[in-house]
Amino acid sequence: MIIIEQKGWAEGKGWQTYLEGDFGGKLPQLVLIFGGRKTLEDTKRFDEVRNFYPDSSSHIISCSTAGEILGTTVSDNTISLTAIYFEKSRLEFAEEGIQKTEDSEMVGGRLAGSIPSEGLVHVLVYSDGLLINGTALVKGLTSKLPKNISVTGGLVGDGADFKKTLVGLDKAPESGKVVLVGFYGGSLKVGYGSLGGWDSFGPERLITKAKDNVLYELDGKPALGIYKEYLGDKAKDLPASGLLFPLSLKLNTESGDTEVVRTLLAIDEKEQSMTFAGDMPEGVSAKLMKANFERLIDGAGGAAEMSGKDSNMHDPDLAILVSCVGRKLVLKERIEEETEAVKEVLGENVKLTGFYSYGEISPVTPTEKQCRLHNQTMTITTFKEV
């Protein structure tokens, strides 16, 4: 049995309880705080949460966001709090710092290697969204975890500002942190799903020059110049406007061709280069993408359906949603349609929490355990104890 309590904080309203957790004297092992960066920079908020759950066995994870999810409500510059007690499962926690993007793979490996592998059934990871190469982080994680262990999570956000992101474990959140949670026990069922809903347009182009997550050339021409041609008037608002036009990559994997989407994080006018949230491998085909409103919303519902397929999970207790900031900027006032689509699929009893991110981490399909970095998707992790 999983017991859940949910609270929210908003300027001028303070803390409000939306769901009382009948813990019966038990202590929640995991408290998730998702909030606006400037809101979390006020350390009073963390102190208040610690006062709610003063015992050190209640571990608090704080993440800055590009939008907070509490139930089906999506808000900005608030706090979404979800406290969770697992009756039959054990949790392990780890945190690492990162200062250089080049250390991403090493940090992932150190995190994964710092928790016991025996009895492990799932891993959640939340990472700084700007100082990390998400692809390398995932590579490091999977290199040290057992092959049958699924990993989900995301790169935290800072609205559409891209200035600083914050993560913390049992203290006020800071820049340059990555936090991992390991879940143990045969009674815990975990499901996951990740779908996009973007349409490709324009010709397929070849990545002819790139290094890690920095793209220099497409078809032998400066990448930024080609990209600006497609964006037209929106080019003046880069890098933020790039969230509306991600790139789709066709990767060749052991299980066949796989499509992943990459979100733009920064541009360099001098180098005419573009920095993305994950690797941009040379020799790979890339296509520009644009939004399709209905397909984005359908993608959220599809991700919810995927999250129950492999685990045969019915009526999950908890769903953690990590959706890309680009989707939020496109859907605007329709944004809650995607959280409502998730709720409709997963059922009335499920408790929803989550945030809008700079990158999502999940396996590609419900039958695949090895995780990948995604962008511009709705990624869902569901939990139930049996």
Short mmCIF file of C-alpha atoms in Angstrom, two decimals:
data_model
loop_
_atom_site.label_atom_id
_atom_site.label_comp_id
_atom_site.label_asym_id
_atom_site.label_seq_id
_atom_site.Cartn_x
_atom_site.Cartn_y
_atom_site.Cartn_z
CA MET A 1 0.00 0.00 0.00
CA ILE A 2 1.23 3.49 -0.86
CA ILE A 3 0.00 6.42 1.25
CA ILE A 4 0.21 9.89 -0.28
CA GLU A 5 -0.14 13.43 1.04
CA GLN A 6 -0.17 16.50 -1.20
CA LYS A 7 0.28 20.18 -0.39
CA GLY A 8 0.81 23.30 -2.45
CA TRP A 9 2.36 26.71 -1.82
CA ALA A 10 1.55 29.92 -3.70
CA GLU A 11 2.48 33.57 -3.16
CA GLY A 12 -0.16 35.29 -1.03
CA LYS A 13 -1.81 31.99 -0.10
CA GLY A 14 0.96 30.14 1.70
CA TRP A 15 0.65 26.38 2.20
CA GLN A 16 -2.58 24.56 1.52
CA THR A 17 -3.27 20.84 2.00
CA TYR A 18 -5.00 19.21 -0.97
CA LEU A 19 -4.82 15.60 0.20
CA GLU A 20 -4.36 14.48 3.80
CA GLY A 21 -2.09 11.47 4.14
CA ASP A 22 -3.38 9.01 6.72
CA PHE A 23 0.12 7.91 7.72
CA GLY A 24 -1.05 6.56 11.09
CA GLY A 25 2.20 7.45 12.80
CA LYS A 26 4.31 6.15 9.94
CA LEU A 27 6.79 8.42 8.19
CA PRO A 28 6.86 9.12 4.45
CA GLN A 29 10.20 7.97 3.06
CA LEU A 30 10.05 10.32 0.06
CA VAL A 31 8.95 13.96 -0.15
CA LEU A 32 9.03 15.52 -3.62
CA ILE A 33 9.12 19.32 -3.96
CA PHE A 34 8.73 20.77 -7.46
CA GLY A 35 8.80 24.56 -7.61
CA GLY A 36 9.73 27.69 -9.52
CA ARG A 37 13.45 28.50 -9.29
CA LYS A 38 13.00 31.89 -7.61
CA THR A 39 10.47 30.38 -5.20
CA LEU A 40 12.91 27.65 -4.13
CA GLU A 41 15.79 30.12 -3.78
CA ASP A 42 13.98 31.41 -0.70
CA THR A 43 15.28 28.81 1.78
CA LYS A 44 12.31 29.46 4.06
CA ARG A 45 10.29 27.17 1.81
CA PHE A 46 12.62 24.23 2.42
CA ASP A 47 12.67 24.92 6.17
CA GLU A 48 8.87 24.88 6.21
CA VAL A 49 8.78 21.53 4.43
CA ARG A 50 11.32 20.08 6.85
CA ASN A 51 9.08 21.23 9.70
CA PHE A 52 6.20 19.30 8.12
CA TYR A 53 8.37 16.15 8.00
CA PRO A 54 11.05 16.66 10.70
CA ASP A 55 12.35 13.11 10.91
CA SER A 56 15.58 12.46 9.00
CA SER A 57 14.11 9.24 7.58
CA SER A 58 11.79 11.40 5.46
CA HIS A 59 14.07 12.32 2.54
CA ILE A 60 13.22 15.56 0.73
CA ILE A 61 14.07 16.03 -2.93
CA SER A 62 13.70 19.57 -4.31
CA CYS A 63 13.69 20.42 -8.03
CA SER A 64 13.28 23.73 -9.85
CA THR A 65 10.93 23.60 -12.81
CA ALA A 66 9.51 25.21 -15.91
CA GLY A 67 6.05 24.63 -14.42
CA GLU A 68 4.64 22.61 -11.54
CA ILE A 69 2.05 19.81 -11.75
CA LEU A 70 -0.24 19.05 -8.79
CA GLY A 71 -3.17 16.87 -9.72
CA THR A 72 -4.22 18.09 -13.15
CA THR A 73 -3.34 21.72 -12.30
CA VAL A 74 -0.30 23.31 -13.93
CA SER A 75 1.17 26.39 -12.22
CA ASP A 76 4.23 28.65 -12.35
CA ASN A 77 6.32 29.93 -9.44
CA THR A 78 4.45 27.78 -6.92
CA ILE A 79 5.40 24.59 -5.07
CA SER A 80 3.92 21.15 -5.60
CA LEU A 81 4.62 18.86 -2.63
CA THR A 82 3.93 15.12 -2.56
CA ALA A 83 4.87 13.03 0.50
CA ILE A 84 4.90 9.26 -0.08
CA TYR A 85 4.95 6.30 2.30
CA PHE A 86 5.76 2.87 0.86
CA GLU A 87 4.56 0.08 3.14
CA LYS A 88 6.56 -2.79 1.60
CA SER A 89 9.38 -1.10 -0.31
CA ARG A 90 12.79 0.20 0.71
CA LEU A 91 14.40 3.33 -0.76
CA GLU A 92 18.06 4.36 -1.11
CA PHE A 93 19.23 7.89 -1.94
CA ALA A 94 22.37 9.39 -3.48
CA GLU A 95 23.54 12.83 -4.58
CA GLU A 96 26.47 14.03 -6.70
CA GLY A 97 27.66 17.44 -7.78
CA ILE A 98 28.54 18.46 -11.33
CA GLN A 99 30.47 21.55 -12.43
CA LYS A 100 31.51 20.62 -15.98
CA THR A 101 29.37 19.11 -18.72
CA GLU A 102 32.28 16.82 -19.60
CA ASP A 103 31.82 15.05 -16.24
CA SER A 104 28.23 13.97 -16.97
CA GLU A 105 29.01 10.32 -17.70
CA MET A 106 31.29 10.01 -14.68
CA VAL A 107 28.64 11.52 -12.40
CA GLY A 108 26.02 9.08 -13.69
CA GLY A 109 28.33 6.15 -13.07
CA ARG A 110 29.20 7.29 -9.56
CA LEU A 111 25.55 7.75 -8.65
CA ALA A 112 24.52 4.33 -9.94
CA GLY A 113 27.49 2.67 -8.28
CA SER A 114 26.73 4.21 -4.90
CA ILE A 115 23.53 2.25 -4.24
CA PRO A 116 23.15 -1.53 -3.69
CA SER A 117 22.08 -3.54 -6.74
CA GLU A 118 20.55 -6.48 -4.85
CA GLY A 119 16.77 -6.21 -4.78
CA LEU A 120 16.76 -3.04 -6.89
CA VAL A 121 13.67 -2.71 -9.09
CA HIS A 122 13.71 0.91 -10.35
CA VAL A 123 15.72 4.14 -10.29
CA LEU A 124 14.52 7.76 -10.37
CA VAL A 125 17.00 10.51 -11.24
CA TYR A 126 16.63 14.30 -11.22
CA SER A 127 19.48 16.38 -12.58
CA ASP A 128 20.59 19.98 -13.00
CA GLY A 129 19.18 20.96 -16.39
CA LEU A 130 21.95 23.23 -17.71
CA LEU A 131 25.32 21.87 -16.57
CA ILE A 132 24.61 18.32 -17.73
CA ASN A 133 24.80 16.38 -20.98
CA GLY A 134 21.72 14.22 -20.52
CA THR A 135 22.86 11.55 -22.96
CA ALA A 136 26.18 11.11 -21.15
CA LEU A 137 24.45 11.07 -17.75
CA VAL A 138 22.19 8.24 -18.94
CA LYS A 139 25.19 6.37 -20.37
CA GLY A 140 26.95 6.58 -17.03
CA LEU A 141 23.89 5.40 -15.12
CA THR A 142 23.23 2.42 -17.34
CA SER A 143 26.89 1.37 -17.35
CA LYS A 144 26.76 0.70 -13.60
CA LEU A 145 23.18 -0.54 -13.14
CA PRO A 146 21.98 -4.09 -13.75
CA LYS A 147 20.66 -4.47 -17.32
CA ASN A 148 17.11 -5.28 -16.16
CA ILE A 149 16.69 -2.08 -14.12
CA SER A 150 14.54 0.70 -15.56
CA VAL A 151 15.43 4.37 -15.04
CA THR A 152 13.13 7.39 -15.31
CA GLY A 153 13.37 11.05 -14.33
CA GLY A 154 14.33 14.33 -15.89
CA LEU A 155 16.51 17.41 -16.23
CA VAL A 156 15.03 20.13 -14.06
CA GLY A 157 14.06 23.55 -15.39
CA ASP A 158 14.12 27.31 -14.92
CA GLY A 159 11.00 28.42 -16.78
CA ALA A 160 12.04 29.71 -20.21
CA ASP A 161 14.97 31.65 -18.69
CA PHE A 162 17.75 29.00 -18.95
CA LYS A 163 19.82 30.83 -16.31
CA LYS A 164 20.11 28.45 -13.35
CA THR A 165 18.46 25.21 -12.24
CA LEU A 166 18.30 23.79 -8.72
CA VAL A 167 18.27 20.29 -7.20
CA GLY A 168 18.64 19.25 -3.57
CA LEU A 169 18.55 16.21 -1.31
CA ASP A 170 17.62 16.91 2.32
CA LYS A 171 18.72 20.53 2.08
CA ALA A 172 17.80 23.69 0.21
CA PRO A 173 18.40 23.01 -3.51
CA GLU A 174 21.50 24.25 -5.35
CA SER A 175 22.88 24.55 -8.84
CA GLY A 176 25.04 21.68 -10.11
CA LYS A 177 23.41 18.74 -8.33
CA VAL A 178 22.07 15.34 -9.44
CA VAL A 179 19.92 13.19 -7.12
CA LEU A 180 19.09 9.49 -7.47
CA VAL A 181 16.49 7.30 -5.71
CA GLY A 182 16.66 3.52 -5.80
CA PHE A 183 13.50 1.49 -5.14
CA TYR A 184 13.74 -2.03 -3.69
CA GLY A 185 11.28 -4.86 -3.12
CA GLY A 186 9.26 -7.35 -5.11
CA SER A 187 5.92 -5.84 -4.07
CA LEU A 188 6.49 -2.62 -5.99
CA LYS A 189 5.12 -2.37 -9.52
CA VAL A 190 6.58 0.42 -11.67
CA GLY A 191 5.34 1.42 -15.11
CA TYR A 192 6.63 4.03 -17.54
CA GLY A 193 5.78 5.58 -20.87
CA SER A 194 7.10 8.40 -23.06
CA LEU A 195 5.55 9.92 -26.18
CA GLY A 196 5.82 13.19 -28.08
CA GLY A 197 3.35 14.27 -30.74
CA TRP A 198 5.38 16.64 -32.94
CA ASP A 199 5.27 16.75 -36.74
CA SER A 200 8.46 16.83 -38.82
CA PHE A 201 8.86 19.28 -41.72
CA GLY A 202 11.51 20.31 -44.21
CA PRO A 203 14.17 18.04 -45.71
CA GLU A 204 16.10 15.41 -43.82
CA ARG A 205 19.63 16.68 -43.17
CA LEU A 206 22.86 14.98 -42.13
CA ILE A 207 24.83 15.99 -39.03
CA THR A 208 28.27 16.54 -40.56
CA LYS A 209 30.04 18.24 -37.66
CA ALA A 210 29.25 17.96 -33.94
CA LYS A 211 30.94 17.28 -30.63
CA ASP A 212 28.96 15.71 -27.79
CA ASN A 213 25.83 17.86 -27.46
CA VAL A 214 27.09 20.79 -29.59
CA LEU A 215 25.95 20.87 -33.23
CA TYR A 216 28.16 22.78 -35.70
CA GLU A 217 27.14 21.72 -39.21
CA LEU A 218 24.21 20.21 -41.10
CA ASP A 219 24.94 19.03 -44.66
CA GLY A 220 28.33 20.75 -44.38
CA LYS A 221 26.79 24.17 -43.64
CA PRO A 222 26.67 26.15 -40.37
CA ALA A 223 23.82 24.67 -38.33
CA LEU A 224 22.68 27.92 -36.72
CA GLY A 225 22.30 29.66 -40.09
CA ILE A 226 20.12 26.85 -41.47
CA TYR A 227 18.04 26.81 -38.30
CA LYS A 228 17.47 30.57 -38.39
CA GLU A 229 16.21 30.32 -41.98
CA TYR A 230 13.42 28.01 -40.83
CA LEU A 231 12.54 30.10 -37.79
CA GLY A 232 12.21 33.37 -39.73
CA ASP A 233 11.02 36.17 -37.42
CA LYS A 234 11.20 33.85 -34.41
CA ALA A 235 15.00 33.62 -34.78
CA LYS A 236 15.43 36.90 -32.89
CA ASP A 237 14.03 35.19 -29.76
CA LEU A 238 16.57 32.36 -29.70
CA PRO A 239 17.32 30.24 -27.71
CA ALA A 240 13.84 30.33 -26.12
CA SER A 241 12.00 30.16 -29.47
CA GLY A 242 14.01 27.04 -30.29
CA LEU A 243 11.79 25.16 -27.85
CA LEU A 244 9.03 25.41 -30.44
CA PHE A 245 11.16 23.80 -33.15
CA PRO A 246 13.10 20.79 -31.81
CA LEU A 247 15.21 18.42 -33.93
CA SER A 248 14.35 14.78 -34.46
CA LEU A 249 17.28 12.34 -34.76
CA LYS A 250 17.18 8.87 -36.28
CA LEU A 251 19.47 6.65 -34.19
CA ASN A 252 20.52 3.15 -35.16
CA THR A 253 20.31 0.89 -32.09
CA GLU A 254 20.52 -2.82 -31.37
CA SER A 255 16.72 -3.03 -31.56
CA GLY A 256 16.54 -1.09 -34.86
CA ASP A 257 16.08 2.55 -35.81
CA THR A 258 14.88 4.74 -32.93
CA GLU A 259 13.70 8.33 -33.15
CA VAL A 260 14.64 10.72 -30.36
CA VAL A 261 13.98 14.44 -30.10
CA ARG A 262 16.49 17.04 -28.96
CA THR A 263 15.74 20.43 -27.39
CA LEU A 264 17.90 23.51 -27.96
CA LEU A 265 19.50 24.95 -24.81
CA ALA A 266 21.89 27.62 -26.13
CA ILE A 267 23.39 29.16 -29.27
CA ASP A 268 26.83 30.56 -30.08
CA GLU A 269 26.74 33.28 -32.75
CA LYS A 270 30.52 33.33 -33.17
CA GLU A 271 30.77 29.56 -33.71
CA GLN A 272 27.38 29.40 -35.46
CA SER A 273 26.71 26.41 -33.22
CA MET A 274 23.78 25.11 -31.19
CA THR A 275 23.93 23.32 -27.83
CA PHE A 276 21.28 20.68 -27.17
CA ALA A 277 20.18 18.78 -24.06
CA GLY A 278 21.68 15.53 -25.37
CA ASP A 279 24.25 14.21 -27.83
CA MET A 280 24.14 15.11 -31.53
CA PRO A 281 26.12 12.25 -33.16
CA GLU A 282 27.87 12.87 -36.48
CA GLY A 283 26.51 10.87 -39.40
CA VAL A 284 22.97 10.82 -38.02
CA SER A 285 19.96 12.16 -39.93
CA ALA A 286 18.07 15.11 -38.40
CA LYS A 287 14.75 16.77 -39.21
CA LEU A 288 13.16 19.92 -37.86
CA MET A 289 9.86 19.50 -35.99
CA LYS A 290 6.88 21.71 -35.22
CA ALA A 291 3.90 21.46 -32.93
CA ASN A 292 0.61 19.73 -33.61
CA PHE A 293 -1.79 20.64 -30.78
CA GLU A 294 -4.01 17.58 -30.90
CA ARG A 295 -1.09 15.18 -31.32
CA LEU A 296 0.68 16.67 -28.31
CA ILE A 297 -2.37 16.04 -26.12
CA ASP A 298 -2.89 12.58 -27.63
CA GLY A 299 0.78 11.87 -26.91
CA ALA A 300 0.24 12.56 -23.20
CA GLY A 301 -2.64 10.09 -23.10
CA GLY A 302 -0.57 7.59 -25.08
CA ALA A 303 2.29 7.84 -22.58
CA ALA A 304 -0.20 7.07 -19.80
CA GLU A 305 -1.40 3.99 -21.67
CA MET A 306 2.20 2.83 -22.19
CA SER A 307 2.94 3.18 -18.46
CA GLY A 308 0.55 0.33 -17.66
CA LYS A 309 1.30 -2.08 -20.49
CA ASP A 310 4.40 -3.98 -19.47
CA SER A 311 3.68 -3.92 -15.74
CA ASN A 312 0.01 -4.89 -16.23
CA MET A 313 -0.70 -2.18 -13.71
CA HIS A 314 -4.30 -1.26 -13.05
CA ASP A 315 -5.30 1.76 -10.94
CA PRO A 316 -1.80 2.99 -10.01
CA ASP A 317 -1.50 4.89 -6.74
CA LEU A 318 0.96 7.52 -7.95
CA ALA A 319 2.05 8.97 -11.29
CA ILE A 320 5.06 11.29 -11.62
CA LEU A 321 4.82 13.35 -14.82
CA VAL A 322 7.85 14.95 -16.46
CA SER A 323 6.84 16.94 -19.54
CA CYS A 324 9.01 19.22 -21.67
CA VAL A 325 8.90 23.01 -21.35
CA GLY A 326 8.54 23.19 -25.14
CA ARG A 327 5.15 21.49 -24.92
CA LYS A 328 4.06 24.04 -22.31
CA LEU A 329 5.11 26.97 -24.47
CA VAL A 330 3.15 25.57 -27.41
CA LEU A 331 -0.03 24.51 -25.60
CA LYS A 332 -0.19 27.69 -23.46
CA GLU A 333 -3.70 27.99 -21.99
CA ARG A 334 -4.48 24.46 -23.18
CA ILE A 335 -1.65 22.96 -21.13
CA GLU A 336 -3.91 21.26 -18.59
CA GLU A 337 -5.48 19.26 -21.39
CA GLU A 338 -2.42 17.01 -21.36
CA THR A 339 -2.55 16.39 -17.60
CA GLU A 340 -6.30 15.76 -17.89
CA ALA A 341 -5.63 13.27 -20.70
CA VAL A 342 -3.25 11.40 -18.38
CA LYS A 343 -5.80 11.37 -15.56
CA GLU A 344 -8.51 10.07 -17.89
CA VAL A 345 -6.36 7.10 -18.86
CA LEU A 346 -4.93 6.26 -15.42
CA GLY A 347 -8.20 6.63 -13.50
CA GLU A 348 -9.70 8.78 -10.77
CA ASN A 349 -7.76 7.17 -7.92
CA VAL A 350 -4.28 8.03 -9.15
CA LYS A 351 -2.45 10.94 -7.54
CA LEU A 352 -0.54 13.11 -10.03
CA THR A 353 2.57 15.20 -9.42
CA GLY A 354 5.43 16.36 -11.61
CA PHE A 355 7.02 19.22 -13.48
CA TYR A 356 7.95 20.72 -16.85
CA SER A 357 11.56 19.99 -17.70
CA TYR A 358 14.57 20.57 -19.95
CA GLY A 359 14.76 16.85 -20.73
CA GLU A 360 13.00 13.58 -19.90
CA ILE A 361 14.59 10.24 -19.00
CA SER A 362 12.81 6.98 -19.75
CA PRO A 363 13.10 3.77 -21.76
CA VAL A 364 11.76 4.17 -25.31
CA THR A 365 9.15 1.40 -24.99
CA PRO A 366 7.46 -0.42 -22.08
CA THR A 367 9.37 -3.62 -22.88
CA GLU A 368 12.78 -1.93 -22.98
CA LYS A 369 14.58 -1.44 -19.67
CA GLN A 370 17.55 0.64 -20.82
CA CYS A 371 16.73 4.33 -20.50
CA ARG A 372 17.38 7.19 -22.93
CA LEU A 373 17.25 10.96 -22.82
CA HIS A 374 14.17 12.39 -24.53
CA ASN A 375 13.09 15.94 -25.27
CA GLN A 376 9.65 17.36 -26.03
CA THR A 377 7.85 14.32 -24.63
CA MET A 378 5.41 13.61 -21.84
CA THR A 379 7.11 10.95 -19.71
CA ILE A 380 5.17 9.17 -16.96
CA THR A 381 6.28 6.88 -14.14
CA THR A 382 3.54 5.01 -12.25
CA PHE A 383 3.81 3.23 -8.88
CA LYS A 384 1.70 0.66 -7.05
CA GLU A 385 2.39 -1.78 -4.22
CA VAL A 386 0.72 -5.20 -4.33
#
